[in-house]
XYZ file of C-alpha atoms in Angstrom:
392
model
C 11.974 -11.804 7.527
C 10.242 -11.206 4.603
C 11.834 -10.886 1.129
C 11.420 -7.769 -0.867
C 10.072 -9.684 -3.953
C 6.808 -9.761 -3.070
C 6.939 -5.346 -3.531
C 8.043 -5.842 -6.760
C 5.148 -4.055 -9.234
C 3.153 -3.480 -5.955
C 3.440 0.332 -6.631
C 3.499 0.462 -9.574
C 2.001 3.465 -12.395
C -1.905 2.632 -12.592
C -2.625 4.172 -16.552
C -4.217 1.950 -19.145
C -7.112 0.721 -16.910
C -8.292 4.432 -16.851
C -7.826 4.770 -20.126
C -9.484 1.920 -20.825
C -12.525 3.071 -19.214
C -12.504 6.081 -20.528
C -12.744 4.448 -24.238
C -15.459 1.746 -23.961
C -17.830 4.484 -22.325
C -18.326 5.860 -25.605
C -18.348 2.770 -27.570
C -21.708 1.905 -27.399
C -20.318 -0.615 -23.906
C -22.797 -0.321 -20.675
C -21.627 2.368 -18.279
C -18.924 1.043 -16.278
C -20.036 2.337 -12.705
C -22.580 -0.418 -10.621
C -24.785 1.345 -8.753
C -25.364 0.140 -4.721
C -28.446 -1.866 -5.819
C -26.481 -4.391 -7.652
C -24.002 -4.838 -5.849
C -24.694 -7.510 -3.620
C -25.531 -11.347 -4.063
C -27.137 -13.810 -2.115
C -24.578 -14.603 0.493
C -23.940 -18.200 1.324
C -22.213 -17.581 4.048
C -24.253 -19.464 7.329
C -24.619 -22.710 4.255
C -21.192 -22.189 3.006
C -18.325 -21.904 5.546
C -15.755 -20.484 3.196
C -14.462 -17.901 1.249
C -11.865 -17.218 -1.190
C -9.007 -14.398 -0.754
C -6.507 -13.052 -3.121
C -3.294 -11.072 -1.889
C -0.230 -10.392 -3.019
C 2.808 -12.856 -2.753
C 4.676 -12.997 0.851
C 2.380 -10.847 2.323
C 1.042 -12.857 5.152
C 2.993 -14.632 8.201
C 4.448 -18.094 7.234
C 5.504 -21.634 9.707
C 9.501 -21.361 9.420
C 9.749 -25.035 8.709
C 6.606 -25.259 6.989
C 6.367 -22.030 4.447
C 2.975 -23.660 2.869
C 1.222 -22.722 6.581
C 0.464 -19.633 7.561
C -0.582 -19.757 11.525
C -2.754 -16.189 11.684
C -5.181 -18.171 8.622
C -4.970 -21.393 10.593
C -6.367 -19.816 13.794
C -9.184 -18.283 12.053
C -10.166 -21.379 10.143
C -9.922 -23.252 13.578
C -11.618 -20.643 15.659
C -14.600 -19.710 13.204
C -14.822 -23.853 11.229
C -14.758 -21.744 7.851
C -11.869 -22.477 5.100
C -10.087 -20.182 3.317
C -8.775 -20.490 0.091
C -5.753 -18.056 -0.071
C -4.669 -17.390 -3.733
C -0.829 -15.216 -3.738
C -2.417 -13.652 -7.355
C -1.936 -10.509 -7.181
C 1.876 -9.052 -8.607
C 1.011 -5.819 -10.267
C -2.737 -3.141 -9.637
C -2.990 -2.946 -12.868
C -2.707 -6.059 -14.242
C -4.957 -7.685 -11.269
C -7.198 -4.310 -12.340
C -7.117 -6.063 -16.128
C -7.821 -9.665 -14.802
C -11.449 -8.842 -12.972
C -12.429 -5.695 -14.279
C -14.223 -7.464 -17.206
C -16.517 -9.126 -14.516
C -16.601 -6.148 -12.388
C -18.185 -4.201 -15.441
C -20.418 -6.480 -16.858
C -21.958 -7.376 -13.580
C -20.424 -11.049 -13.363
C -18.891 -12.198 -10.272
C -14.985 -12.344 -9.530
C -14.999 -15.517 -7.936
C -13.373 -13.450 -5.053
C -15.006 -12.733 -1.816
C -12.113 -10.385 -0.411
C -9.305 -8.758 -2.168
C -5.851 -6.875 -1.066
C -4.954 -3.774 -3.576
C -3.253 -0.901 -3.586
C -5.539 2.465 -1.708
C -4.808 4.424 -5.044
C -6.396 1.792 -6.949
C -8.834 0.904 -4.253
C -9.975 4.263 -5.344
C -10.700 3.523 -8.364
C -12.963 0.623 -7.521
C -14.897 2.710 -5.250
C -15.651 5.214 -7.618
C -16.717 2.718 -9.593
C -19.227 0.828 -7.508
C -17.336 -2.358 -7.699
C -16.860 -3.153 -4.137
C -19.675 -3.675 -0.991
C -20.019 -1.535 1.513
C -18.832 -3.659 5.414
C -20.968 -4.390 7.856
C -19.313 -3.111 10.836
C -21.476 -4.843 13.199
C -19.391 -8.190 12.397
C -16.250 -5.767 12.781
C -15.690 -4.521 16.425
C -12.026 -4.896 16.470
C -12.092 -2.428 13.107
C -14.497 -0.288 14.908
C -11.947 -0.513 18.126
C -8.786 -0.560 16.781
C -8.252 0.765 13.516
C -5.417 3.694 13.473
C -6.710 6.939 13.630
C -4.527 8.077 10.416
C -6.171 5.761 8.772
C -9.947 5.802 9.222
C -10.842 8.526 6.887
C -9.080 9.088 3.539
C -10.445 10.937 0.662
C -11.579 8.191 -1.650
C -13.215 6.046 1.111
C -14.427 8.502 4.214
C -15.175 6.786 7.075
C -13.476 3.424 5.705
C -16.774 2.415 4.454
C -15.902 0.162 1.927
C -12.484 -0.487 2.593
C -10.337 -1.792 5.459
C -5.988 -1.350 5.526
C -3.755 -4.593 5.073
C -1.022 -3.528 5.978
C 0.356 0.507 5.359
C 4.002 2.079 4.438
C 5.366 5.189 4.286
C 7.487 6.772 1.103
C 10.254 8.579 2.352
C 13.888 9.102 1.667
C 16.534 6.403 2.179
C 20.251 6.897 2.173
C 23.443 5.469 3.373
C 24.942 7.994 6.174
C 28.272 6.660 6.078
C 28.629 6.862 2.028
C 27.114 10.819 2.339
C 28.918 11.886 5.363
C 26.146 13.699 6.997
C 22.206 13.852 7.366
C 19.703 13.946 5.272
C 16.330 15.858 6.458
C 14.640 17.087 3.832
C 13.628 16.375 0.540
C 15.442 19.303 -0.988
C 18.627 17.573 0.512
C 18.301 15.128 -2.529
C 19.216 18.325 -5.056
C 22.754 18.979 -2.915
C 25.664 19.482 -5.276
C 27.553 16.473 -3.558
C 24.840 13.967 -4.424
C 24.809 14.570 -8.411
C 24.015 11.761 -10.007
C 23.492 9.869 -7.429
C 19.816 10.320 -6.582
C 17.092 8.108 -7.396
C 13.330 9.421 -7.649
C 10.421 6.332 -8.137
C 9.168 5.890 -11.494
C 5.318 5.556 -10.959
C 3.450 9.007 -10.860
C 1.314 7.374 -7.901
C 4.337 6.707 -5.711
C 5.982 9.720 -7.008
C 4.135 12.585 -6.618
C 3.323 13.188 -2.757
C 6.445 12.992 -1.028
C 8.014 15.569 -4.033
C 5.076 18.203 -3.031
C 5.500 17.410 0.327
C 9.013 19.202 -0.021
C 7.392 22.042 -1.439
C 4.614 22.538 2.023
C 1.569 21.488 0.395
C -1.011 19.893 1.916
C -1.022 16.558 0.116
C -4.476 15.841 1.321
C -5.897 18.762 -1.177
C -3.178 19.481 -3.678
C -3.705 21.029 -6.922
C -2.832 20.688 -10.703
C -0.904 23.972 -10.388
C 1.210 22.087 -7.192
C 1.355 19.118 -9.701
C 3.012 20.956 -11.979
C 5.404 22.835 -10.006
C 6.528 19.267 -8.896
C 6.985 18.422 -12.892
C 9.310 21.578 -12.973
C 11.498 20.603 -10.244
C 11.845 17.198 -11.418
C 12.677 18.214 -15.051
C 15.191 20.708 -13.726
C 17.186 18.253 -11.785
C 17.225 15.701 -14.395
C 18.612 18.468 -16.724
C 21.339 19.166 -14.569
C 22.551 15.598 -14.335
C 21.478 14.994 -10.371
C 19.517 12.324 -11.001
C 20.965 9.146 -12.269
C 17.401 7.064 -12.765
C 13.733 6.687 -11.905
C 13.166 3.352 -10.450
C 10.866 0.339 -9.303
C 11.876 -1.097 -6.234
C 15.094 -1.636 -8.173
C 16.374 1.151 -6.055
C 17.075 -1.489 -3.629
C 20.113 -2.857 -5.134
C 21.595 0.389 -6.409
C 21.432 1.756 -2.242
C 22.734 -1.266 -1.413
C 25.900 -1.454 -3.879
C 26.816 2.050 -3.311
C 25.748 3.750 -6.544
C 23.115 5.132 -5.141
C 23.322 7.461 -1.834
C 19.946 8.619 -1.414
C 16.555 7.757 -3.064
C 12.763 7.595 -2.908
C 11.634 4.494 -0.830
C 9.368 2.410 1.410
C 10.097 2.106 5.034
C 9.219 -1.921 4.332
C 11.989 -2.099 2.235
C 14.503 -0.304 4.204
C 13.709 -2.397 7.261
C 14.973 -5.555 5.397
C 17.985 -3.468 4.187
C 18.973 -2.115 7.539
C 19.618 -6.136 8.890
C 22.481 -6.013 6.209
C 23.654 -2.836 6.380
C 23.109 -0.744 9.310
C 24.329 2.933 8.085
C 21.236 2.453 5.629
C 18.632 5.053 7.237
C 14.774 5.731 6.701
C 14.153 9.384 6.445
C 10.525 10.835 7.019
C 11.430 14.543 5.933
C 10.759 17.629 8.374
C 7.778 18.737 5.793
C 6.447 15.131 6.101
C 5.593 12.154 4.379
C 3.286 9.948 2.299
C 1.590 7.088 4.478
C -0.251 4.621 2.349
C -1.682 1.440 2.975
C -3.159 -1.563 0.277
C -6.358 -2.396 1.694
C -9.166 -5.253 2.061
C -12.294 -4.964 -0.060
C -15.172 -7.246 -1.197
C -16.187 -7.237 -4.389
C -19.410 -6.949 -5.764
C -21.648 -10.197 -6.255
C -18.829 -11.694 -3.083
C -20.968 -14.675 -2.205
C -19.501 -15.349 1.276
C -19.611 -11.438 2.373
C -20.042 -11.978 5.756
C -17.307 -14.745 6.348
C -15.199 -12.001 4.014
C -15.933 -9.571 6.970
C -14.790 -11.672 9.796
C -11.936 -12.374 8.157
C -10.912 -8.855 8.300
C -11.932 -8.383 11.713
C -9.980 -11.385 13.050
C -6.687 -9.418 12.011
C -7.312 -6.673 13.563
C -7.712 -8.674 16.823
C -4.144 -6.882 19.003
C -2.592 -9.917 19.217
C -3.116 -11.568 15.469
C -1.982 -7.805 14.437
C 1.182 -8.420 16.056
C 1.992 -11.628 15.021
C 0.923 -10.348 11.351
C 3.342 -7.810 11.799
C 6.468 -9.421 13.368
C 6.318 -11.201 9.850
C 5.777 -8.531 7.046
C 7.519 -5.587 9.103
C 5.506 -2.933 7.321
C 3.892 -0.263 9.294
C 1.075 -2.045 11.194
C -2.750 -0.462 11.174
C -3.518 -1.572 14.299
C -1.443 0.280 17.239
C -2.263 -1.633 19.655
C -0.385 -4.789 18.525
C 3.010 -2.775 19.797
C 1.805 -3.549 23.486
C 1.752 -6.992 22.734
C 4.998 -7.105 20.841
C 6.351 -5.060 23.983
C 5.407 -8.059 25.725
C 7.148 -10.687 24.107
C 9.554 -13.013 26.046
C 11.639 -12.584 22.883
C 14.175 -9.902 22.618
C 14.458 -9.673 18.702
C 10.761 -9.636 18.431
C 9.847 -7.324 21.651
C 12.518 -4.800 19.653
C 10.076 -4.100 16.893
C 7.430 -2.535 19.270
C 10.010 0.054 19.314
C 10.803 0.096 15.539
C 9.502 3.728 14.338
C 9.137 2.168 10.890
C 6.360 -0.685 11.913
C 4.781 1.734 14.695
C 5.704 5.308 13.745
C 6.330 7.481 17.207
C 4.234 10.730 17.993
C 6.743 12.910 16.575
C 6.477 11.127 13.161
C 2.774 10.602 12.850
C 2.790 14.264 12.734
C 4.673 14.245 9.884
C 2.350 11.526 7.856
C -0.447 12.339 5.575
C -2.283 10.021 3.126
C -2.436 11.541 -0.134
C -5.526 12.468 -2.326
C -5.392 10.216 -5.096
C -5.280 11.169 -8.664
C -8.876 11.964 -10.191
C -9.663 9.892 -13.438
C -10.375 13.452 -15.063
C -6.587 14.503 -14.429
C -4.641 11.154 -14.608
C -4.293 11.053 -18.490
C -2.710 14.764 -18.277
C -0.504 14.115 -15.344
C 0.366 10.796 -16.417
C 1.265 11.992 -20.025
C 3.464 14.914 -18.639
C 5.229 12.363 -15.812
C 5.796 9.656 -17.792
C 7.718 11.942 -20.734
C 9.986 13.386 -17.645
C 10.880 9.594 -16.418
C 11.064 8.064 -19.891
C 8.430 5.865 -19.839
């Protein structure tokens, strides 16, 4: 099973590179956005059988006795005869944001030809005409098989220029031995028993959704004013003493040791904790939850775009889905991988078809939304206000 390391900054608040922006625009620096003329480079693709891809640390299946092997990868290379250079770069959006936005601006190539961030900061990159739209046509299993949650969400409709790695949802963990009951909504967390014992995550982009969520908003359209009311809440409760600490994924070890009874989290993360401690639970609250996903992209000037886009379509082939997922054990894109887990002469790994938390049941899907992102003309105001509440 994967370790939680690799989730480390993976969520984490997305401010300076907007900022950033935002300042060299008026500093005599060309505009930042590419429009779709330029974004696209001779691709060598048919002359060169490669491509290069950077993800995130242990985010891709591993050989048990061989960690430095990843089997889904080695298929592909054997199956297609092009190499892949797989770079684990990527430990925080913004600092990978910081690393290639320089080239991304100035119209230089990344030396990337397929990239795993973050949707919220996928976002970003599409607004800015810094990644190529797919051609589907070398995608059928996408076209096929891509969850329906998935396919359209407001920064990318219709998936155009983006694909999902892997997705998660942010919930509520808590321990239901420690707290003595259930926990099934997200005003639960403000119960008098639970003072100072709650944990909220620090990031404004991992933050927000499932706090307006609580309040019935559609987190698909929200507003400043629902914002806002959120900003209330939060400063209320932190005024009365019920919440002990915002958090990374540090939450982890305060759930696990008992100071903590209920928190923010990621279903991947409770997954791991749940084969230590089973009275850890995975709450998606009655007013519903956050889904997100960090995504595939090409950047602009790729030069092996269309090995880039077989890639992606050879993982979202049923079975390499399920393999992918028996690893990583976040919520898998591609539903139809559960059959095939189903399948599996292997009890421990024909159980996670039937994990909620990798392939979320009817009755939970209904309760998952993917957020609208926050709009670079409102992220230095929320941010500002957020980040005084948390202390950062």
């Amino acid at each position: 099973m994967v370790t939680t390391s690799r989730s480390l900054s993976r969520r984490s608040l997305l401010l300076g590179g907007g900022v950033l922006l935002g300042s060299l625009a008026g500093c005599g620096v060309p505009a930042a956005h590419v429009p779709a003329s330029e974004r696209a480079a001779a691709d060598l693709s048919r002359r060169e059988r490669r491509l290069t891809w950077a993800n995130w640390p242990l985010y891709i299946d591993t050989d048990e006795e061989h960690p430095s092997r990843r089997p889904t990868l080695e298929a592909f290379e054997r199956r297609t005869g092009i190499s892949v250079e797989y770079v684990e770069e990527i430990n925080d959006n913004d600092e990978f944001f910081g690393k290639i936005s320089p080239s991304l601006m100035n119209r230089q190539p990344t030396d990337r030809d397929l990239i795993v961030i973050s949707d919220w900061m996928c976002a970003r990159f599409v607004r800015l005409g810094w990644v190529q739209e797919m051609d589907r046509s070398r995608q059928p299993n996408v076209t096929e098989y891509l969850d329906p949650l998935l396919r359209s969400p407001a920064f990318d409709p219709g998936r155009k220029f983006t694909v999902p790695w892997q997705s998660g949802i942010t919930g509520i963990a808590y321990n239901r031995r420690r707290v003595g009951r259930e926990i099934r909504s997200v005003s639960d967390l403000w119960a008098p028993d639970l003072k100072g014992r709650v944990t909220l995550l620090s990031g404004v982009d991992e933050a927000f959704a499932l706090l307006m969520q609580g309040n019935g908003v559609d987190i698909t359209r929200w507003t400043a004013d629902d914002f806002h009311t959120v900003c209330d809440q939060v400063e209320k409760q932190v005024a009365r003493g019920q919440i002990r600490r915002f958090t990374g994924n540090d939450y982890i070890k305060d759930l696990s040791s008992g100071d903590v009874l209920a928190c923010q989290a990621y279903s991947g993360d409770v997954i791991q904790l749940q084969a230590d401690d089973p009275d850890i639970e995975f709450v998606v609250p009655e007013e519903g939850a956050e889904l997100w996903s960090e995504s595939l992209m090409i950047p602009n000037l790729a030069r092996h775009k269309a090995n880039a886009e077989l890639l992606i379509d050879h993982y979202y082939d049923p079975e390499v889905a399920a393999e992918l997922a028996a690893w990583v054990n976040y919520v898998c894109p591609v539903p139809a991988a559960q059959d095939v887990l189903a399948s599996s002469d292997d009890e421990e790994t024909a159980a996670l078809a039937e994990d909620p938390l990798i392939f979320p049941d009817a009755a939970m899907r209904k309760r998952l939304a993917i957020a609208r992102d926050i709009e670079p003309g409102e992220r230095q105001e929320f941010a500002k206000r957020w980040n005084k509440i948390v202390g950062l």
